[in-house]
Amino acid sequence: MTTRREFLAQSAMSAAALTAAHAMAAELAAPSPALLERARALLAKAPLIDTHTDLPSMFLGANGGDLSKFDLARRQPTLCADIPSLREGGVGVQYWSIFVESATQNTQVSLHEAMREFDVALRVISAHKDFEQARTADDIDRIRRGGRIACLMGVEGGHMIESSPAVLRVFHSLGARYLTLTHWDNVPWADAATDRVEHLGLTDLGKQLVREMNRLGMFADLSHVSADTMRDALRVSRAPVIFSHSNAFALNPHPRNVPDDVLATLRDNGGVIHVNFIRPFISRDGFAWTQKREAKARELHSTLADEAIEKALEEWEKSTAPSATIADVADHIDHIRKVAGIDAIGIGADYFDVEEATMVTGLANVTRYPYLFAELLRRGYSDEDVMKIAGRNHLRAMRRMEKVAAELQRTEVPLITES
Ligand SMILES: [Zn+2]
């Protein structure tokens, strides 16, 4: 089974593959300085909330989580985020992703690894005066007024709770404000977008867990789950749901993207889909290219040794990789607006490495958010529209989610499934 990191490493084209044509397209799409300034001012006011960045995993990957090797107060070219870059990009609120490969559920180490992710995320947040942990929408407002970047955590994969509502509750008490129901693989109670059909969506336990998230005050995150899991979760959730990093299936039929019927239901749910900037998910040719690449890898596998396959594939990628630009991301936003409405759109870029070509051209790193919003302004989005997408939709959904939780806590007891 392909893991997410493998998939993305495979799918990202090498920097060398950025053709002159792509560079020229980016050049042509450069926004006017006036629009860029207006975008920056709106992001500062909105604020800009990004619901998905993988910095904790980068720390663990780099040196097991030894923070003394990195000073986030300075630019860190080997990390996907640092404080000066976040400030330059206008980020006011950041969800740090608690991410553990879903294959760890086969060896029963998901929860242990999740603890290491929480540990490093909490240490990063408390180590810098520019950061402060937020647990509520009111916290976000207060922290922003103090000029700091409000930090939250989202758990990317239901495998980490090991089917236990007790673990879910402890994650919430640590500050997790969303749980992505699955990652790349199915869990015992929900189907993933990129695994086989096993449960036809959520099992009864899966539905109970979504309702427990409603009671706790935690978003059910439907990125990565199968379309049937999305539909089931939207049916049973009493609170707004989110997609922390997902795009529109109608523009690129990748199973990671969200079909129109689900987007239409999201409008009624009051939830938010946060658009990511990952090239194979954004490009119209992204899914077709991924399939061609798999076929090519299979073909090479029959003739070459592993090491040679990697090199041959890199060469193949250079000549075939799909292009994607800021305009393509804006096309996804236009489409979601048409189907789900302006109130359902947010941003979850999913910066997770420092490879220039992982993300679409023009949005290579966290300094670049204003360029996307300048493009939306150019397309006629109003100041109000821009601020909604930047963060106000998320804050509205969060306040509603908190209100539902407060009400449910008066009438419901915690879910107990283990004896
Ligand atoms: Zn993801």
Tab-separated table of C-alpha atoms in Angstrom, residues 4 7-8 49-54 156 178 183-184 221-224 243-249 251-252 254-258 272-283 324-333 336 344-352 358-361 363-364 369 372 389:
chain	number	residue	atom	x	y	z
A	4	ARG	CA	0.997	9.447	1.882
A	7	PHE	CA	2.707	9.080	-2.806
A	8	LEU	CA	3.563	12.728	-2.493
A	49	ILE	CA	-6.049	30.752	9.276
A	50	ASP	CA	-4.222	27.781	7.750
A	51	THR	CA	-5.620	24.441	8.911
A	52	HIS	CA	-2.781	22.154	7.857
A	53	THR	CA	1.019	22.362	8.063
A	54	ASP	CA	3.376	19.522	8.963
A	156	GLU	CA	-4.354	13.719	10.842
A	178	TYR	CA	-9.913	18.324	14.681
A	183	HIS	CA	-5.386	8.978	6.566
A	184	TRP	CA	-4.250	6.983	3.510
A	221	ASP	CA	-12.198	16.459	9.464
A	222	LEU	CA	-13.262	14.752	6.227
A	223	SER	CA	-10.074	15.216	4.213
A	224	HIS	CA	-8.618	11.837	3.155
A	243	PHE	CA	-12.087	19.409	5.231
A	244	SER	CA	-8.710	20.545	6.569
A	245	HIS	CA	-6.932	20.194	3.183
A	246	SER	CA	-9.021	19.143	0.146
A	247	ASN	CA	-9.963	20.309	-3.350
A	248	ALA	CA	-12.726	19.839	-5.937
A	249	PHE	CA	-13.184	16.441	-7.622
A	251	LEU	CA	-11.729	19.778	-11.621
A	252	ASN	CA	-9.414	16.805	-11.000
A	254	HIS	CA	-8.542	12.318	-7.730
A	255	PRO	CA	-10.123	10.251	-4.908
A	256	ARG	CA	-8.579	12.743	-2.428
A	257	ASN	CA	-10.808	15.490	-3.877
A	258	VAL	CA	-14.407	16.232	-2.877
A	272	VAL	CA	-15.721	24.652	5.552
A	273	ILE	CA	-13.490	23.025	2.930
A	274	HIS	CA	-9.922	24.326	3.220
A	275	VAL	CA	-8.160	24.199	-0.134
A	276	ASN	CA	-4.622	22.777	-0.356
A	277	PHE	CA	-1.866	23.792	-2.790
A	278	ILE	CA	-0.510	20.335	-3.652
A	279	ARG	CA	0.237	19.967	-7.342
A	280	PRO	CA	-1.198	16.467	-8.059
A	281	PHE	CA	-4.438	17.373	-6.247
A	282	ILE	CA	-4.839	20.786	-7.937
A	283	SER	CA	-3.719	20.158	-11.530
A	324	ALA	CA	-0.424	23.828	-11.833
A	325	THR	CA	-0.446	27.515	-10.990
A	326	ILE	CA	-2.093	29.989	-8.639
A	327	ALA	CA	-4.826	30.358	-11.275
A	328	ASP	CA	-5.601	26.630	-10.967
A	329	VAL	CA	-6.002	26.950	-7.174
A	330	ALA	CA	-8.300	29.931	-7.777
A	331	ASP	CA	-10.290	27.771	-10.244
A	332	HIS	CA	-10.898	25.222	-7.458
A	333	ILE	CA	-12.055	28.058	-5.185
A	336	ILE	CA	-16.384	25.371	-4.672
A	344	ALA	CA	-17.794	27.188	2.846
A	345	ILE	CA	-14.243	28.027	1.678
A	346	GLY	CA	-11.006	28.189	3.674
A	347	ILE	CA	-7.262	27.528	3.324
A	348	GLY	CA	-5.257	24.441	4.417
A	349	ALA	CA	-2.169	24.592	2.206
A	350	ASP	CA	-0.469	21.416	3.532
A	351	TYR	CA	3.129	22.609	3.452
A	352	PHE	CA	5.074	19.520	4.469
A	358	THR	CA	5.587	19.851	-4.329
A	359	MET	CA	3.210	22.768	-4.345
A	360	VAL	CA	1.748	24.603	-7.328
A	361	THR	CA	3.915	27.177	-9.096
A	363	LEU	CA	2.743	29.001	-3.861
A	364	ALA	CA	5.961	27.193	-3.017
A	369	TYR	CA	-0.483	33.221	0.566
A	372	LEU	CA	-3.411	33.691	-4.096
A	389	ILE	CA	-11.937	32.565	2.810
